[in-house]
Structures are given as C-alpha cells and as structure tokens.
Tab-separated table of C-alpha atoms and ligand atoms in Angstrom:
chain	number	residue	atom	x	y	z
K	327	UNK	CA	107.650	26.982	115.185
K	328	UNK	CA	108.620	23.911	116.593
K	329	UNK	CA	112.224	22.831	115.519
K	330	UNK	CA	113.606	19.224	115.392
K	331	UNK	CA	116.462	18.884	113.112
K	332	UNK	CA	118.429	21.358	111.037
K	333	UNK	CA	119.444	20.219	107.368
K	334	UNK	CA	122.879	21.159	105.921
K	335	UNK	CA	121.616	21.011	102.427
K	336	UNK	CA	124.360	20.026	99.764
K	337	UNK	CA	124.047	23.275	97.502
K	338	UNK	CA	126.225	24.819	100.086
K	339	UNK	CA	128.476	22.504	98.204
K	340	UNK	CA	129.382	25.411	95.863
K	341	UNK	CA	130.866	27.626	98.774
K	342	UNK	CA	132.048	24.805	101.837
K	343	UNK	CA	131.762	20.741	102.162
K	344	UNK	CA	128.107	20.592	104.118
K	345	UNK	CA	129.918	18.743	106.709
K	346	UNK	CA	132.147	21.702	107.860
K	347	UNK	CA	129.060	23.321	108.700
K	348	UNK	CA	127.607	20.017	110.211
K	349	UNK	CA	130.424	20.445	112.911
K	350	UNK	CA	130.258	23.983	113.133
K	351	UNK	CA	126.824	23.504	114.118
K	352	UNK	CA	127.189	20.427	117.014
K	353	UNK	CA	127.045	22.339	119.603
K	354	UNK	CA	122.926	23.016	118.749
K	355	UNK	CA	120.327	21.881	121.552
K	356	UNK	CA	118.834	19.649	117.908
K	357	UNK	CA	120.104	17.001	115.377
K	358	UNK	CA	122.235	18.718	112.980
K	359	UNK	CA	122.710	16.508	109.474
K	360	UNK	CA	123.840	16.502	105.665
K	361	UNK	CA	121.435	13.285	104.641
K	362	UNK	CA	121.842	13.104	100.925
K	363	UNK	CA	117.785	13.036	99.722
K	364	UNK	CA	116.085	14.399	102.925
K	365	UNK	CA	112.693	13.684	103.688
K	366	UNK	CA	111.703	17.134	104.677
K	367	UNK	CA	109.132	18.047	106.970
K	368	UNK	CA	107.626	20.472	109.405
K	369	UNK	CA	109.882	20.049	111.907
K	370	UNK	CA	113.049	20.702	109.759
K	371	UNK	CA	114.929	23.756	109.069
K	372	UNK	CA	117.220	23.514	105.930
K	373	UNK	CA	120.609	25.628	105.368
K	374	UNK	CA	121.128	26.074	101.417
K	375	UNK	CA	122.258	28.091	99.074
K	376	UNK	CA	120.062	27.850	96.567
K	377	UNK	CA	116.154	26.953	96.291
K	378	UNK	CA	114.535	23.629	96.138
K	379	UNK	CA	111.070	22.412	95.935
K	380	UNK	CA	111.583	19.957	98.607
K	381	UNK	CA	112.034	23.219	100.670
K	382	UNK	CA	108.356	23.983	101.052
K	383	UNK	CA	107.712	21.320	103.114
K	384	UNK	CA	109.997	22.762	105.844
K	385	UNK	CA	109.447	25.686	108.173
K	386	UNK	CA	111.844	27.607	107.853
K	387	UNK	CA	114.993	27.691	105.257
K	388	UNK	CA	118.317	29.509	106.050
K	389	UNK	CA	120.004	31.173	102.627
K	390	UNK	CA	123.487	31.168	103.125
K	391	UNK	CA	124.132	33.940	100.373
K	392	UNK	CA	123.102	37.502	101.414
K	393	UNK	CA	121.107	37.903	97.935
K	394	UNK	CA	117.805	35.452	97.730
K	395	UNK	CA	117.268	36.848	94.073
K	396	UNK	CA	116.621	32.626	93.837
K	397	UNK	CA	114.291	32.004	95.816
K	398	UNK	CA	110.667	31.939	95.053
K	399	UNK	CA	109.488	34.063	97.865
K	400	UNK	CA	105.686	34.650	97.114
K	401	UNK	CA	105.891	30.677	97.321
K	402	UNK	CA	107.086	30.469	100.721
K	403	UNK	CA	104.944	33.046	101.902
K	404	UNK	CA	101.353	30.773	100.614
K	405	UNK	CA	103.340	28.112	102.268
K	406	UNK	CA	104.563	29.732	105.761
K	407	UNK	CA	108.239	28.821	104.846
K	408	UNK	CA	110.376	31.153	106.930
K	409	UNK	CA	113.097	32.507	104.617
K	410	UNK	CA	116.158	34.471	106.449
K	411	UNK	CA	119.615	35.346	104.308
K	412	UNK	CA	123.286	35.750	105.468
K	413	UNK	CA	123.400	39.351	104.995
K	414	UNK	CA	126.029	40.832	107.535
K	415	UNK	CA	128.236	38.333	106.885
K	416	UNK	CA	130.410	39.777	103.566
K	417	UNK	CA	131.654	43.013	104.696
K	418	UNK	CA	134.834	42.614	104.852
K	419	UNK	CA	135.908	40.275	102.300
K	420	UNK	CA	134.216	42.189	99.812
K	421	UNK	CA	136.173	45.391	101.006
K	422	UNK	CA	138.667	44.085	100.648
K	423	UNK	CA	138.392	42.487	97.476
K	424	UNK	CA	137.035	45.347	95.817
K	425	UNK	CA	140.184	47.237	97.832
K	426	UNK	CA	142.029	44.984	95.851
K	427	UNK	CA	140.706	45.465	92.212
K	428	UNK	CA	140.655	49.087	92.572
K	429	UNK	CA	144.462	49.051	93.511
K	430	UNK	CA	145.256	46.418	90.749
K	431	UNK	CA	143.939	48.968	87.781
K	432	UNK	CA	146.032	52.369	90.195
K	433	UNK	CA	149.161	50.088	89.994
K	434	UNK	CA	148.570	48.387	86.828
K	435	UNK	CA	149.274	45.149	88.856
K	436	UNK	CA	147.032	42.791	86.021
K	437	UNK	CA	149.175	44.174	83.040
K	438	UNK	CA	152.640	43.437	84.985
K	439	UNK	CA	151.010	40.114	86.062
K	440	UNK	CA	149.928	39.170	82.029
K	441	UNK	CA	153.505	40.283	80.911
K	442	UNK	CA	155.357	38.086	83.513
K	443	UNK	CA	153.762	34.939	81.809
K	444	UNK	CA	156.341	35.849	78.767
K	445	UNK	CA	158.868	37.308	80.863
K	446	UNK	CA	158.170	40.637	79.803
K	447	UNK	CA	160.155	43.321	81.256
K	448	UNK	CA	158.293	46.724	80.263
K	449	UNK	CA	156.984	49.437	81.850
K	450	UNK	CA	153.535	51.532	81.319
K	451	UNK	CA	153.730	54.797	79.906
K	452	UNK	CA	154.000	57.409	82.546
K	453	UNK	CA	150.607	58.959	82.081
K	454	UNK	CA	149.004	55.162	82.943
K	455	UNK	CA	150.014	54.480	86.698
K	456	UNK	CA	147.733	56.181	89.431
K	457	UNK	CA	147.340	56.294	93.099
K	458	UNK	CA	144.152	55.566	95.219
K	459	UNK	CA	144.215	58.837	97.293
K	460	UNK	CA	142.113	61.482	96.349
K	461	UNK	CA	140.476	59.533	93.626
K	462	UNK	CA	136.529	59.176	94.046
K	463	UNK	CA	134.756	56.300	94.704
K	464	UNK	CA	130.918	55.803	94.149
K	465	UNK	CA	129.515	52.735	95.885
K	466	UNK	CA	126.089	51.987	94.621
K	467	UNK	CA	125.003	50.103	97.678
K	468	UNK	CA	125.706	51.483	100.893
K	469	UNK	CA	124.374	48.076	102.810
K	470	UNK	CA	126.916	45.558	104.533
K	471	UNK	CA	128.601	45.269	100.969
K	472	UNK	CA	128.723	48.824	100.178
K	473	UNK	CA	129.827	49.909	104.098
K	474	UNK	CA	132.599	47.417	104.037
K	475	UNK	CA	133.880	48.798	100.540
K	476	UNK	CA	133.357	53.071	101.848
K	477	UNK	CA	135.012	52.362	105.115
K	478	UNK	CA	138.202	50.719	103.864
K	479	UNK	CA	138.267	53.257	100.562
K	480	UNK	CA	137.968	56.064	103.271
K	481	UNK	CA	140.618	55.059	105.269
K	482	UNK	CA	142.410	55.135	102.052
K	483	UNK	CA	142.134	58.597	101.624
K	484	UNK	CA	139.373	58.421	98.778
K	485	UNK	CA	136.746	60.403	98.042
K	486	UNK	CA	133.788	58.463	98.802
K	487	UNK	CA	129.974	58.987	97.297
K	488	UNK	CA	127.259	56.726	97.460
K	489	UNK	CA	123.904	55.600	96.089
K	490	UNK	CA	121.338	53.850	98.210
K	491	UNK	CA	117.509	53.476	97.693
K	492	UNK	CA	116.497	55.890	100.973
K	493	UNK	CA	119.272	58.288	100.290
K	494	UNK	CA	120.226	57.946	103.879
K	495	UNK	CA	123.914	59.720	105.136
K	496	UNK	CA	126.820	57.581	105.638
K	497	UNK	CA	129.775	57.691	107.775
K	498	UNK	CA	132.023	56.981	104.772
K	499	UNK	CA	130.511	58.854	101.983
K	500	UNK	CA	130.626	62.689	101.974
K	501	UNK	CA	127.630	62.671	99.821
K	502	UNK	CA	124.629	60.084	99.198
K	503	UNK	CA	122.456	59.900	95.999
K	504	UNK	CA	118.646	58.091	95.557
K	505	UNK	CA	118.793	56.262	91.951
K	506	UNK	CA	116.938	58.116	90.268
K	507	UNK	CA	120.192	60.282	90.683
K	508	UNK	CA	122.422	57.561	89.532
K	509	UNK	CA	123.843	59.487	86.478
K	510	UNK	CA	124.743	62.271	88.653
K	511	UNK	CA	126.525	60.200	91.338
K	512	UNK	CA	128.422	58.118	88.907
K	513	UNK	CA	130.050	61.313	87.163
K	514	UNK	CA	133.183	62.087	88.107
K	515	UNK	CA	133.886	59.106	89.910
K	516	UNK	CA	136.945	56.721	89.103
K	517	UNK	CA	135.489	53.553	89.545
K	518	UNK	CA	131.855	52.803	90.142
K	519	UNK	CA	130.862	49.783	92.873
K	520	UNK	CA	128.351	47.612	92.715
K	521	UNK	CA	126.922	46.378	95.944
K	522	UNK	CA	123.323	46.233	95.577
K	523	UNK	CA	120.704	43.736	95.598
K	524	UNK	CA	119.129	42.221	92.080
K	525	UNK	CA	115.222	43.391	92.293
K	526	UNK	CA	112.806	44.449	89.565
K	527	UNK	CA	114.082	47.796	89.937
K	528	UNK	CA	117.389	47.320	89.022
K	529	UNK	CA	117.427	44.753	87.044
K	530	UNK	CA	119.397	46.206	84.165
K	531	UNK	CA	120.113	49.248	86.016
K	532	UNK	CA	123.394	49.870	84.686
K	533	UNK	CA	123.212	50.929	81.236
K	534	UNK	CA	124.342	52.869	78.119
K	535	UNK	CA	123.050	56.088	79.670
K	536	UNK	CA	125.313	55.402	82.574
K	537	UNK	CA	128.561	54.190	81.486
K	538	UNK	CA	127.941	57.960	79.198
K	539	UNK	CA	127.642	59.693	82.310
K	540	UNK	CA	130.929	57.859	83.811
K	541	UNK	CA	134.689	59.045	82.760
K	542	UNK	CA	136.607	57.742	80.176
K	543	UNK	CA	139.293	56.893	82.363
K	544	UNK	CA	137.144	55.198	84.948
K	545	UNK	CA	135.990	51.715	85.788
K	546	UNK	CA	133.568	49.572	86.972
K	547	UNK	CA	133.394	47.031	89.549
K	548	UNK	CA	130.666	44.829	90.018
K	549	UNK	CA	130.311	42.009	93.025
K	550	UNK	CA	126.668	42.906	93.904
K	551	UNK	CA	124.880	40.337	90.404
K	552	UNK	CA	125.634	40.463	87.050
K	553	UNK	CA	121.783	41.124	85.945
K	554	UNK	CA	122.015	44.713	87.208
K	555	UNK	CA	124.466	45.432	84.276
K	556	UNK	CA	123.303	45.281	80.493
K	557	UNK	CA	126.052	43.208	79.603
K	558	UNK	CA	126.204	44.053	75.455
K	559	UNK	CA	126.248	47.957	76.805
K	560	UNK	CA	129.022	47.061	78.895
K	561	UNK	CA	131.146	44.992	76.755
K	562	UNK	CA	130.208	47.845	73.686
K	563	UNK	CA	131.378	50.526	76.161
K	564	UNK	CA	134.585	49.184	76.971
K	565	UNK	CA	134.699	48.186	72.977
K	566	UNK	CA	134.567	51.844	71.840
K	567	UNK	CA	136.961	53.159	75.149
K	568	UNK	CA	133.945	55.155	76.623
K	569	UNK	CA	135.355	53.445	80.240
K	570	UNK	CA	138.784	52.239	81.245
K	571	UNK	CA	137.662	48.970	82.032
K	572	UNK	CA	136.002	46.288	84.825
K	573	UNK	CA	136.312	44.168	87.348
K	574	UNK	CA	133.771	41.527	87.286
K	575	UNK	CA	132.770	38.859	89.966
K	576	UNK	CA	129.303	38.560	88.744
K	577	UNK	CA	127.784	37.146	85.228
K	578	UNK	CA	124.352	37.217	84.203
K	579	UNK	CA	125.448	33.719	83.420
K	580	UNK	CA	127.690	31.779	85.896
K	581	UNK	CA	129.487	30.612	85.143
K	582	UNK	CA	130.748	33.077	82.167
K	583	UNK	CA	130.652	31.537	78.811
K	584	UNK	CA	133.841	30.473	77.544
K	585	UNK	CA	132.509	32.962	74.077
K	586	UNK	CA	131.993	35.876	75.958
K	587	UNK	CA	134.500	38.511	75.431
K	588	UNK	CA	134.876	39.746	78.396
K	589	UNK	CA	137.439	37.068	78.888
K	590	UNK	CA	139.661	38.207	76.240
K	591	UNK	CA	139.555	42.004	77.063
K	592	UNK	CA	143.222	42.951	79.232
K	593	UNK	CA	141.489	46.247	81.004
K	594	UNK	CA	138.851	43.560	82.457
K	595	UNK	CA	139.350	41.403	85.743
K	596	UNK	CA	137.215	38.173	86.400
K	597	UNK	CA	136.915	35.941	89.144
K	598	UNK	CA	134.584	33.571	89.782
K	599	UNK	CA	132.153	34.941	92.200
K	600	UNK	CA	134.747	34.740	95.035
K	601	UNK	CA	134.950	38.129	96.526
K	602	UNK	CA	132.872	37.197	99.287
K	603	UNK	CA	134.458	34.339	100.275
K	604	UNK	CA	137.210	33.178	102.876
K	605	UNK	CA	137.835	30.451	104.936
K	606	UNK	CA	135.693	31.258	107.804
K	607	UNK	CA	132.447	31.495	105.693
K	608	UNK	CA	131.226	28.642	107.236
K	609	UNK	CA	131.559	29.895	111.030
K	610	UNK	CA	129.710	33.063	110.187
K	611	UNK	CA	126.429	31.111	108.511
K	612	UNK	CA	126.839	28.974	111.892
K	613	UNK	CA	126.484	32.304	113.960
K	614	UNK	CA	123.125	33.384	112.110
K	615	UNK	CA	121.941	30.197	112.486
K	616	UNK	CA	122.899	29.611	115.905
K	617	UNK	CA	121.208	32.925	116.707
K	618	UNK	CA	117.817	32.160	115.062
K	619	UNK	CA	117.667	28.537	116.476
K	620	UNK	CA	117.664	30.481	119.677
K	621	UNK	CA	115.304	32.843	118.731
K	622	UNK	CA	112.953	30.171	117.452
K	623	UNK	CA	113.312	28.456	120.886
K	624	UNK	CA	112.633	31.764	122.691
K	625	UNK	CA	109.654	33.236	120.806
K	626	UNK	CA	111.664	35.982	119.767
K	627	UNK	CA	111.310	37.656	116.194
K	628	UNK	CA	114.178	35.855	113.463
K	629	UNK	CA	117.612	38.160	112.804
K	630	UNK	CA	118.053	38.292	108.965
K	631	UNK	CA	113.872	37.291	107.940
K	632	UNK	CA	112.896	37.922	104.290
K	633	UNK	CA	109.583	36.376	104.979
M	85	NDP	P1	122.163	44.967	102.283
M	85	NDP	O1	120.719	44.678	102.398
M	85	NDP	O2	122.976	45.075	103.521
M	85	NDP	O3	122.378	46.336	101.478
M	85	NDP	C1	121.706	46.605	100.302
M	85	NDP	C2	121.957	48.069	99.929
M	85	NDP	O4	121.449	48.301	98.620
M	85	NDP	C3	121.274	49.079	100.863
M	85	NDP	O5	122.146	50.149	101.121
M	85	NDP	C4	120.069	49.559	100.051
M	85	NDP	O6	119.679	50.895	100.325
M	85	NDP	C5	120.667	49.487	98.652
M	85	NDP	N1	119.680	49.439	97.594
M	85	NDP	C6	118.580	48.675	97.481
M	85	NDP	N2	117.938	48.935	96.334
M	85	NDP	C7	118.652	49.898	95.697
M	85	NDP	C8	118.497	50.626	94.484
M	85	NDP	N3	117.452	50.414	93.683
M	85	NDP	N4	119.436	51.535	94.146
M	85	NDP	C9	120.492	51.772	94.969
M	85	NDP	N5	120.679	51.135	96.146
M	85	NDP	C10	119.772	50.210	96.497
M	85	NDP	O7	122.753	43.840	101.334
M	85	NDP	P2	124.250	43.295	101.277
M	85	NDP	O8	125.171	44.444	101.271
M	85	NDP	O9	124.454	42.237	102.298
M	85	NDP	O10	124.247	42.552	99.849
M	85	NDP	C11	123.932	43.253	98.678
M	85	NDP	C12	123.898	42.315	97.476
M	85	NDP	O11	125.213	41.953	97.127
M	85	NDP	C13	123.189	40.984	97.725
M	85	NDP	O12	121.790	41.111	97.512
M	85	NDP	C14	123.848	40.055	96.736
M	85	NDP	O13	123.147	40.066	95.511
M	85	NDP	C15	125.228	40.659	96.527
M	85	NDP	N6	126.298	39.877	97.174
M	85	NDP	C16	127.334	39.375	96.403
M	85	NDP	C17	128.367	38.687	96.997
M	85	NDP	C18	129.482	38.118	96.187
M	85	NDP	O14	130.042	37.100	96.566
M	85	NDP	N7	129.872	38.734	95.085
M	85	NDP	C19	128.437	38.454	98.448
M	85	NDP	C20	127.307	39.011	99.161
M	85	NDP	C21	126.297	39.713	98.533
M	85	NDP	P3	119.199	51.380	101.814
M	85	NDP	O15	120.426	51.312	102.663
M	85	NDP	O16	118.714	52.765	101.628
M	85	NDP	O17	118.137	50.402	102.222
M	86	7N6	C1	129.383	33.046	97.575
M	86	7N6	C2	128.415	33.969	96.955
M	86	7N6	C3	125.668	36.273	98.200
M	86	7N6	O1	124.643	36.728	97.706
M	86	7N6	O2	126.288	35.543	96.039
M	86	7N6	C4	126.758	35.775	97.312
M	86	7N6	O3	125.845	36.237	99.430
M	86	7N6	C5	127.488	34.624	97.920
M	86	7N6	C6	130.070	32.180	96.521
C-alpha cells in the first residue's frame, strides 16, 4: 500500500472536533487533513467513525470505535479496503465507568442524587444499601472491555466470573464460561456486564431465559451494544421485579427515544454512550494510527486489522 494523505473524516465529530486529531497527527512523515467533501482515492487512508461509501475508494480506513458492527465488511474485502478498529483503547474508562455504576446501585448514590433535586432528606430502608466486596461479578466479555472491568472489580474484592467465546482463563475471573453456558454463569451473580462485540451470534443474546436465570436482586449493565439485549424482555423484566435494575450506555436506538421507558424507570441508569470516553480519546486513535502508518511504510502486517 502506498500512502499519501491520511483523512480525519468528520464522523469523528460525534466523539472529538476532527481537528484535535489533525494536530495530534502532525508529526506523520504524510499530509494529515479534515477537507470537508474529500475526493478519496487510492492513496488515502481515512480515520472515521462510522462507514461511508466514499470509503471504498480508499485503501485503507481506520475505525475509531473498537466495535465495526457498521461497517460493511464483505464490501471492503471485494474492494481491498483495509479496515483496522481502536480496540485496546477503552479499558480503562470503561472500568471505571462500569466501577462506577456498580457502586452507584451498592450505595444507592442515583436515589440520593433524584431526592436532592427536591431537597429530600430520607434514607433507604436498611435492608437496601450494599457493599461491593464479596459480591459477584460476571463480565460477559473478557476482551479489553471486559479485562478492564475484572481487574478493577478484583481489586475490589469481588468475586469475579466471566464469559468469553473460547472459554479461555483469566487473571481476574476465578471461573470462565463459553455461551452456550451463559445461564449458568449469570446465576448467582449481582450484576451482569456486558462487554462483548454485536455479531450474528449474539445479536439478541440477552433474553427472557436469562434475566430468569439472574437474581432478583441483581442488575445489569450493558456498555458493549444495545442489540445484544431484547429490549421489551428487559424493560418487562425490570416491569415485573424479576431484576433489580440497569445501567444502560447502549440503545438499540441511539439515541434512546424520548417514549421509551427506560427513561422513566428510577432502578435504571442511562448515559449516552459515554463510558468509553475521556479527554485523551483522541491521543490514543493517534497512537494506532501512528503505529499502522509505520507499519504500512515498513511492510509489516497492520496492529488492530479486521480485514
Ligand atoms: P475485544 O475484541 O477486545 O473483546 C471481545 C471479547 O468478547 C473477547 O473476550 C471475546 O472472547 C468475547 N466474545 C466474542 N464473542 C462472544 C460471545 N458470543 N459470547 C461471549 N463472549 C464473546 O473487544 P473490546 O473489548 O475492545 O470491545 C468489545 C465491544 O464493546 C466492541 O465490539 C463494542 O461493540 C463495545 N464497545 C463499547 C464502548 C462504549 O463506549 N460503550 C467502547 C468500546 C467498545 P475471546 O476472548 O474468547 O475471543
Ligand atoms: C464512543 C463510542 C466503540 O465501539 O462504541 C464505542 O468503541 C465508541 C462514543
């Protein structure tokens, strides 16, 4: 592949202004620019965060989101588009978001937080307020997402089980599941993670049968996509109290519909697909595609390649 000009596309509007990336980039041995309509051709790579046809005319397209659910990848692989993602990247703001939701339902932090707004001075009942340690955790996921959840729930003193597709050990989980085992791995567990990729196979993954086989007093968190849950099982289950509740970065639509009810329920946290975010978001895409500029320019294989 011969490179001449890498294009900060402006989908990566959603996350970072294309020209903090532009500069973050300068120091490349090749014209780095945010052109508002580019002419694409083979001599261009393109950062984005989501698809565009335009995009086939490139060689090779950087996705600066770790899941490239998007992108039409059979496409780019008739066309000889290079596709790589940012996983790597999300490990620790995820962690520590999902850190963050599981200690807001322990401490009951939302429910103080909703009663403030009318300057509400009461307590929960006794029974209601829990602590993190010794309460299990099953990650669903055990990938950059999933590590950066076990290792900080760990050090937490949880109990930490985990789901992955080979069923490999993990440093942070005392026991690992396959998914056909997902019933089994979710029992028992206080609140269930989400940290998976969107694929065929799980595509609706997360259904009736498995918020039956989670506790009544447990929740779920999802910040993997919000097509791996049935939503109407979820928003049934929480109806009828067969979990404790959610927290929610993800939406099968995004953004959520102001009817959904998911908004209204108090034992459900949204944000809007944020966990994986911070300031510096922009300096880690830079890295990857620092690295695979200098790849390209080496002959080496690409870090990160989907196809
Ligand atoms: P990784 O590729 O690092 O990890 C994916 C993990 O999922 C692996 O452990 C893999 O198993 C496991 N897995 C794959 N298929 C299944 C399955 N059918 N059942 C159970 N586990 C499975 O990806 P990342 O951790 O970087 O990202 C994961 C996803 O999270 C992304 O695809 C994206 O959709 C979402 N995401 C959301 C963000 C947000 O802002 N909310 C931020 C970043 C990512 P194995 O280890 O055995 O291969
Ligand atoms: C950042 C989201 C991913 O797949 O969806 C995430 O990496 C990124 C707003």
């Amino acid at each position: 592949m011969e490179l001449e000009r890498v294009v900060v596309h402006d989908s990566v509007e959603i996350i970072f202004d294309p020209g903090v990336l532009v500069e973050a980039l300068s120091d490349l041995p090749l014209p780095v620019e945010s052109p508002d309509d580019p002419d694409l051709g083979a001599g261009d790579a393109v950062v984005a965060f989501g698809p565009h046809p335009s995009f086939l005319d490139a060689s090779w397209v950087h996705c600066i989101r770790a899941g490239y659910d998007e992108f039409p990848i059979d496409r780019y692989a008739d066309a000889g588009v290079v596709l790589t993602n940012s996983t790597g990247i999300h490990g620790t703001a995820i962690g520590e978001s999902v850190l963050g939701y599981m200690l807001t339902f322990a401490r009951g932090l939302h429910t103080f937080r909703d009663r403030q707004r009318a300057r509400e001075w009461e307590r929960e009942p006794y029974e209601t307020l829990f602590t993190l340690d010794d309460e299990r955790v099953c990650v669903v996921g055990l990938g950059t997402l999933g590590s950066g959840v076990a290792e900080r729930a760990s050090a937490l003193g949880m109990d930490v089980v985990g789901v992955r597709q080979s069923g490999a050990a993990h440093e942070h989980a005392r026991r690992v599941h396959t998914p056909d085992a997902l019933g089994e791995a979710v029992s028992g567990a206080r609140f269930v993670v989400l940290t998976l990729p969107l694929t065929e196979e799980t595509e609706g993954l997360v259904s009736r049968a498995t918020f039956d086989a989670m506790d009544d007093e447990s929740y779920l968190i999802n910040v993997a996509r919000g097509a791996i849950v049935d939503t109407d099982a979820l928003v049934t289950a929480l109806d009828d109290g067969v979990i404790a509740g959610a927290a929610l970065d993800v939406f099968e639509r995004e953004p959520l519909p102001e009817t959904s009810p998911l908004w209204e329920d108090d034992d459900v946290i949204v944000t809007p697909h944020t966990s994986g975010v911070s300031r510096r978001y922009h300096e880690d895409v830079a890295t990857l595609v620092r690295t695979n500029v200098r790849r390209i320019r080496a002959g080496e294989d690409l870090t990160n390649r989907v196809v």
